[in-house]
mmCIF file of C-alpha atoms and ligand atoms in Angstrom:
data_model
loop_
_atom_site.group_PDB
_atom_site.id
_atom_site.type_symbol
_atom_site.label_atom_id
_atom_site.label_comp_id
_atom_site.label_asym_id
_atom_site.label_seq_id
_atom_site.Cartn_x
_atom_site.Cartn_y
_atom_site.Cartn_z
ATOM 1 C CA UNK D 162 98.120 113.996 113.448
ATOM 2 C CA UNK D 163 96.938 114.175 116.974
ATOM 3 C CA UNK D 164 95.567 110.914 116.836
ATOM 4 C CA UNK D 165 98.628 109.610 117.769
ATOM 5 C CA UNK D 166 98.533 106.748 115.689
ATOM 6 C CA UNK D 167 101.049 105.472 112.908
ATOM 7 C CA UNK D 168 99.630 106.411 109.774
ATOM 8 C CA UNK D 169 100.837 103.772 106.822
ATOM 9 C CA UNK D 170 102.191 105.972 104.184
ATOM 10 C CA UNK D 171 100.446 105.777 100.911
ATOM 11 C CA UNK D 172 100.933 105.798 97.011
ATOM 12 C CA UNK D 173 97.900 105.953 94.565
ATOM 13 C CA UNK D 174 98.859 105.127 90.818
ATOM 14 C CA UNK D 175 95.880 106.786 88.637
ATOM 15 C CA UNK D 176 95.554 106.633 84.824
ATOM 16 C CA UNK D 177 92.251 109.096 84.710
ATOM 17 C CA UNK D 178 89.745 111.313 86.449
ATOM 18 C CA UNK D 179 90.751 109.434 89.813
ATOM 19 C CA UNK D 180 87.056 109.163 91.652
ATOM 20 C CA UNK D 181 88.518 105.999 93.906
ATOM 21 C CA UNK D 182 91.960 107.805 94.251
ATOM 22 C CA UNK D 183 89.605 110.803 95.654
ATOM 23 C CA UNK D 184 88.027 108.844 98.226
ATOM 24 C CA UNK D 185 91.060 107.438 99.546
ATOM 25 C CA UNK D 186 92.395 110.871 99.596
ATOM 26 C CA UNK D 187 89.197 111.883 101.671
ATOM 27 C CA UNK D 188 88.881 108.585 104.105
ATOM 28 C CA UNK D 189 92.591 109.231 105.186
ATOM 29 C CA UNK D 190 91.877 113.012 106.537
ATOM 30 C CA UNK D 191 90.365 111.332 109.660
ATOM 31 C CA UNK D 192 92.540 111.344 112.143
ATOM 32 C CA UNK D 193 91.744 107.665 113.569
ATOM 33 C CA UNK D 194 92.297 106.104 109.495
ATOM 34 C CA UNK D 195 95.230 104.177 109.482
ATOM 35 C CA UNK D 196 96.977 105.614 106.147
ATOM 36 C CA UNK D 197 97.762 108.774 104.904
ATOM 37 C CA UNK D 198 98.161 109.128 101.168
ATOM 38 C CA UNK D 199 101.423 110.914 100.315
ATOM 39 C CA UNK D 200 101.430 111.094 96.481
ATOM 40 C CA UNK D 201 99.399 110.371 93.200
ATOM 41 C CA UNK D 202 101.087 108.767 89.998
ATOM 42 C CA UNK D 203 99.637 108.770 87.032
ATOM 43 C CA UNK D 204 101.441 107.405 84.120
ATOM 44 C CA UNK D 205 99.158 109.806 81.631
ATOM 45 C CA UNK D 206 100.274 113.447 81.832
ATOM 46 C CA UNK D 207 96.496 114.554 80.985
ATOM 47 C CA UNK D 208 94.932 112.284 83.660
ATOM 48 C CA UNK D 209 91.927 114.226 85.469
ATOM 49 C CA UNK D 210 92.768 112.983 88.885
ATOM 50 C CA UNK D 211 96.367 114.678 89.050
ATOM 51 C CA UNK D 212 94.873 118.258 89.141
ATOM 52 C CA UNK D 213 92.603 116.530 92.069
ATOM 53 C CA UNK D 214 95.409 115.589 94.223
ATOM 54 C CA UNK D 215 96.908 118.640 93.612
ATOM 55 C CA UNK D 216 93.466 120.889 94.674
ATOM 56 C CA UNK D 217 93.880 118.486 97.806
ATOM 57 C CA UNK D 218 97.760 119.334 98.515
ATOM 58 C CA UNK D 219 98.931 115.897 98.165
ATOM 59 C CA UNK D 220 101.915 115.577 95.581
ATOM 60 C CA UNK D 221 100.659 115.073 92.282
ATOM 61 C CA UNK D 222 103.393 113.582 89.313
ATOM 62 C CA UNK D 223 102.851 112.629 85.529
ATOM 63 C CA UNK D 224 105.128 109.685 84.897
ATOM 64 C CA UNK D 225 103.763 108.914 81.108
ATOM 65 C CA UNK D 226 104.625 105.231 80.117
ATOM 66 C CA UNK D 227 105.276 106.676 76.957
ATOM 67 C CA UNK D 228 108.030 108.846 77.446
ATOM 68 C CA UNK D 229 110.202 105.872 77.940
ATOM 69 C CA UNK D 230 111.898 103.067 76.026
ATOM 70 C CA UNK D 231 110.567 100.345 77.848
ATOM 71 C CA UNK D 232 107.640 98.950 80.461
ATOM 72 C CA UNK D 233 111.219 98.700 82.805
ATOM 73 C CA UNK D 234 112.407 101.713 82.471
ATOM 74 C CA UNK D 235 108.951 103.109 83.046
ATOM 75 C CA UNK D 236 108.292 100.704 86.401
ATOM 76 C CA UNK D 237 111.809 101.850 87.359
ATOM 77 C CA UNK D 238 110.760 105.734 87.118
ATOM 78 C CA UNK D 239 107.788 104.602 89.333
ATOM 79 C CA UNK D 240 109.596 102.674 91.388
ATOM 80 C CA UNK D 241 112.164 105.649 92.425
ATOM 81 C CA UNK D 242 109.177 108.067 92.757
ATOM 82 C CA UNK D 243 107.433 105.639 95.378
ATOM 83 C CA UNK D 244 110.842 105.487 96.818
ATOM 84 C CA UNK D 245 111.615 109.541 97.221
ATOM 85 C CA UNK D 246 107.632 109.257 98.659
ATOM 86 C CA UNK D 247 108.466 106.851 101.168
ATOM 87 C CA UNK D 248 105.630 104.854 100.197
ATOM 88 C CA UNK D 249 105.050 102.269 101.937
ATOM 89 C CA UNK D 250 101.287 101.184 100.450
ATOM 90 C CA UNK D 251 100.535 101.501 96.876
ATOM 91 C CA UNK D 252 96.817 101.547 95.581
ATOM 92 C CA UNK D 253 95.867 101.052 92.390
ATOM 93 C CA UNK D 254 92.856 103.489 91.258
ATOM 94 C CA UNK D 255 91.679 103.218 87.475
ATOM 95 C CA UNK D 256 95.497 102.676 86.556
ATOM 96 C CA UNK D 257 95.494 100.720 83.325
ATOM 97 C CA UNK D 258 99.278 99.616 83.022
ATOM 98 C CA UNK D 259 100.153 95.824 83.542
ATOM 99 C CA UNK D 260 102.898 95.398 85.699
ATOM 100 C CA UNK D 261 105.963 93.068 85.506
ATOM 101 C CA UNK D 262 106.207 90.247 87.547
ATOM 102 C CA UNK D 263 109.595 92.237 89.187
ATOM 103 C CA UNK D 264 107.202 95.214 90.487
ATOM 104 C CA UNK D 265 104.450 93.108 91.331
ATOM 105 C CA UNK D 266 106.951 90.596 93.461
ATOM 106 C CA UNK D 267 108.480 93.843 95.008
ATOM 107 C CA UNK D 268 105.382 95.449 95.941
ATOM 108 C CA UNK D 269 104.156 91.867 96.753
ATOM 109 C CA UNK D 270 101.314 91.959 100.182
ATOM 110 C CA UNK D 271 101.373 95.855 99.927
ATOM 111 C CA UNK D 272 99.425 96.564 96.658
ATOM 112 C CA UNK D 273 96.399 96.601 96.427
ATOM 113 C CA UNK D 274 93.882 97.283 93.243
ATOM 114 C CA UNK D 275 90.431 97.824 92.909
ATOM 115 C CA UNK D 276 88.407 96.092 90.096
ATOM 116 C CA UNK D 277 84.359 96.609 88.989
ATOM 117 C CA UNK D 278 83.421 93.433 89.424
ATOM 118 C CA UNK D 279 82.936 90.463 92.197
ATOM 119 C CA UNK D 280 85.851 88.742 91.379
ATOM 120 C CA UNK D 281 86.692 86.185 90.370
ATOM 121 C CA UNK D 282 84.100 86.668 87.562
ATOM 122 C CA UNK D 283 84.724 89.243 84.605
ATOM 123 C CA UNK D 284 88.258 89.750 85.011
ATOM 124 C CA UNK D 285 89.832 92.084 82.653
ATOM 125 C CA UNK D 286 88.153 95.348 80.487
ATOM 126 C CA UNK D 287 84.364 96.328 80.314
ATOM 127 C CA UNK D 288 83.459 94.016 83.058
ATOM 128 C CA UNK D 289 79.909 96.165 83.108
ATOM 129 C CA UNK D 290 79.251 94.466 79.347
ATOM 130 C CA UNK D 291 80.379 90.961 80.832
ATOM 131 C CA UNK D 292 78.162 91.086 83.421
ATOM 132 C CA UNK D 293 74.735 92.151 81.266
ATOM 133 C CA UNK D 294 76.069 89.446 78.691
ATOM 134 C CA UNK D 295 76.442 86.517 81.254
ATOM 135 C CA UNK D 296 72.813 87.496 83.067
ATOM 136 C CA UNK D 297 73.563 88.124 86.248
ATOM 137 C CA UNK D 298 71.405 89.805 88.698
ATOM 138 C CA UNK D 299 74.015 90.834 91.379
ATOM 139 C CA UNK D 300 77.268 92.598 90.633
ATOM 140 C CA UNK D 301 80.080 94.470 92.085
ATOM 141 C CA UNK D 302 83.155 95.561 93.021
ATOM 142 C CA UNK D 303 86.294 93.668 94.298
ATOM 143 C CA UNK D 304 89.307 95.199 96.337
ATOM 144 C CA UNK D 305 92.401 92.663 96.245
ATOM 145 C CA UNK D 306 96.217 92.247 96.972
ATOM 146 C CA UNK D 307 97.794 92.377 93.627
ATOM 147 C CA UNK D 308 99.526 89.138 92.560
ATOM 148 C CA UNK D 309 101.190 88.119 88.944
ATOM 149 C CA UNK D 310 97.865 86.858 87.400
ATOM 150 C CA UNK D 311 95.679 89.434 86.490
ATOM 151 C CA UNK D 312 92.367 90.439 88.832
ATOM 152 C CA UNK D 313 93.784 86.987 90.625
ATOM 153 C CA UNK D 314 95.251 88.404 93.469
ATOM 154 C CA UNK D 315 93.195 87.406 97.007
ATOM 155 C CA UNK D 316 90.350 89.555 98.164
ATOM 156 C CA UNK D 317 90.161 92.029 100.587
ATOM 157 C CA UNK D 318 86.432 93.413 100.453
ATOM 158 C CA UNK D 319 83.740 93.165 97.907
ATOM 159 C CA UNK D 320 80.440 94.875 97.720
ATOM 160 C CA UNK D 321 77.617 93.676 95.891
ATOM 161 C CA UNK D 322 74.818 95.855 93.565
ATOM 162 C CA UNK D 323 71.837 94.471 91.696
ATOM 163 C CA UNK D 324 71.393 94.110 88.382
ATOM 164 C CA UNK D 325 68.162 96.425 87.266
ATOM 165 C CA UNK D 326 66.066 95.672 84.636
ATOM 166 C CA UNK D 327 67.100 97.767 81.769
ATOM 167 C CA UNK D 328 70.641 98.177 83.043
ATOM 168 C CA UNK D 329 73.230 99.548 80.176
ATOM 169 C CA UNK D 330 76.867 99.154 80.779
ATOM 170 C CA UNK D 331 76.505 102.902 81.737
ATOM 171 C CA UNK D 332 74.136 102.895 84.371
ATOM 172 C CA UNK D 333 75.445 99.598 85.860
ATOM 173 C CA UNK D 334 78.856 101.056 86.201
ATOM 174 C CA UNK D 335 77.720 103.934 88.117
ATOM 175 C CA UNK D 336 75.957 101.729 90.533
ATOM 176 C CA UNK D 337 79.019 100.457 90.663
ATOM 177 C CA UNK D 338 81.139 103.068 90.713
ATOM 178 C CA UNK D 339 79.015 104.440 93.766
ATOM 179 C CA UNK D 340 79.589 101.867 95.982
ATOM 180 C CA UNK D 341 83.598 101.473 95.146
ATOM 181 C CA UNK D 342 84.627 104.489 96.965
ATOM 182 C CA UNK D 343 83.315 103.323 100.043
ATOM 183 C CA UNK D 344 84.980 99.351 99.713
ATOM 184 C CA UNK D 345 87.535 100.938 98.911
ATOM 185 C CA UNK D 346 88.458 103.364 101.782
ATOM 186 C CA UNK D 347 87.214 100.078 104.128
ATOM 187 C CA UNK D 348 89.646 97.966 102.469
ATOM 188 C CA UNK D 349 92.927 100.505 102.590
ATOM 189 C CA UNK D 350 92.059 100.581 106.329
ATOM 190 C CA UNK D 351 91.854 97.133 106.823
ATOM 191 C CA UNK D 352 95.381 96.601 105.335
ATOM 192 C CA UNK D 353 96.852 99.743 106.377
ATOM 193 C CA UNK D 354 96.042 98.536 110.056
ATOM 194 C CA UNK D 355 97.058 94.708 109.413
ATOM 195 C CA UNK D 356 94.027 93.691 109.771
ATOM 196 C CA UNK D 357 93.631 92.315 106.446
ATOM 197 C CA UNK D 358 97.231 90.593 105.511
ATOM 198 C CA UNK D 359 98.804 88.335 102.592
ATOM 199 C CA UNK D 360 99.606 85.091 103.607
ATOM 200 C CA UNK D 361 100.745 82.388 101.239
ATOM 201 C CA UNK D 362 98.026 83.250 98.593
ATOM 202 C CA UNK D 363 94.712 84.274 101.044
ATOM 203 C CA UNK D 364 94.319 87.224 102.984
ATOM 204 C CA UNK D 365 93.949 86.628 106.533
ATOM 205 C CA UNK D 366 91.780 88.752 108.417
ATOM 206 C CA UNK D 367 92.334 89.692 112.321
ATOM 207 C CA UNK D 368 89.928 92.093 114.512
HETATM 208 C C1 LIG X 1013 86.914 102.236 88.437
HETATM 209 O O1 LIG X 1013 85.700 101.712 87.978
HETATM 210 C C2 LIG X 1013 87.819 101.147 88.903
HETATM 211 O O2 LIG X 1013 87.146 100.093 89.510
HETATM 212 C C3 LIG X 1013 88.448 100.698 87.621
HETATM 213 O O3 LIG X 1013 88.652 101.852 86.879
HETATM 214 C C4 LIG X 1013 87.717 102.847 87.290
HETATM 215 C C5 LIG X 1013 88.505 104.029 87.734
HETATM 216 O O4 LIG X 1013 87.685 105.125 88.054
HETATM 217 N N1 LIG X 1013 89.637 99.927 87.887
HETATM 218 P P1 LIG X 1013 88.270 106.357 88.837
HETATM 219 O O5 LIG X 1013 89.462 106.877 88.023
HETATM 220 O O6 LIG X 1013 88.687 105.904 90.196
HETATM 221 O O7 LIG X 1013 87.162 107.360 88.875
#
């Protein structure tokens, strides 16, 4: 790039069609954005969003959780691939795998997940159905530093959507969904940049 700045050096771990991955994959072609994304994992051989990175010329490969006798032999495939890729980032994009404590301590201030809600509320699966259940007039998306605890890890951006009157999960999570990309891309940047950093259990934001 003739930007002439250090771009971090990015992994995106993907378990389907890979919208957010996309994004990222788009914010990073400017020259001035901080990260460049250098491969795509997906640990589903049929997930949508490998043939997407691919189209894009970033290095696309299926590591399927299945295909191996155990969650550590299959975080130990990963872990060599992020190795030959240099990574130095790793974002997590719609990938539905729970990690071990090992890979999350490894990867510890350098992943980062995103999750459709504002955390910490509706942590976990169909967040969308939480949020009509509980009543809530305002959700959202979350971007955080991952951390052993599920959807505990400390935030890094969040952006906010109303709840409409006859909201289904389905159109709620597209509201959601099109504001993610965006929080997303902003939050990458921030940490790619050190702007945003992990420090004993917060992130600590600089200019
Ligand atoms: C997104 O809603 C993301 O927040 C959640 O899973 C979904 C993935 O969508 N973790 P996509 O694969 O990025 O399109």
């Amino acid at each position: 790039m003739s930007s002439g700045i250090q771009k971090k050096r990015v992994a995106v771990l993907i378990s389907g069609r890979g919208s957010n991955m996309t994004a990222l994959i788009e914010a990073a072609r400017a020259a001035d954005y901080p990260a460049e994304i250098v491969a795509v994992i997906a640990n589903k051989a049929d997930a949508g969003g490998l043939e997407t990175a691919r189209t894009h010329g970033i290095a696309a490969h299926a590591i399927p959780h299945r295909e191996y006798p155990s969650k550590q032999a299959h975080e130990a495939a990963v872990s060599d691939a992020l190795r030959a890729a240099k990574a130095e980032i790793v974002c997590l994009a719609g990938y539905m795998r729970l990690m071990s404590a090992e890979f999350v301590g490894a990867w510890e201030g350098r992943m980062i997940n995103i999750h459709p809600s504002l955390l910490p509320l509706f942590k976990g699966l169909h967040t969308h159905e939480q949020a009509l259940d509980a009543g809530v007039r305002v959700h959202g998306c979350t971007v955080h530093f991952v951390t052993a605890g599920m959807d505990e890890g400390p935030i890094i951006a969040q952006t906010a959507v109303p709840v409409l009157n006859g909201d289904t999960a389905d159109t709620l999570a597209l509201r959601v969904l099109s504001v993610e990309h965006e929080t997303y891309a902003r939050a990458l940047a921030l940490v790619a940049s050190g702007k945003a950093v992990m420090k004993d259990g917060r992130t600590v934001f600089s200019d």
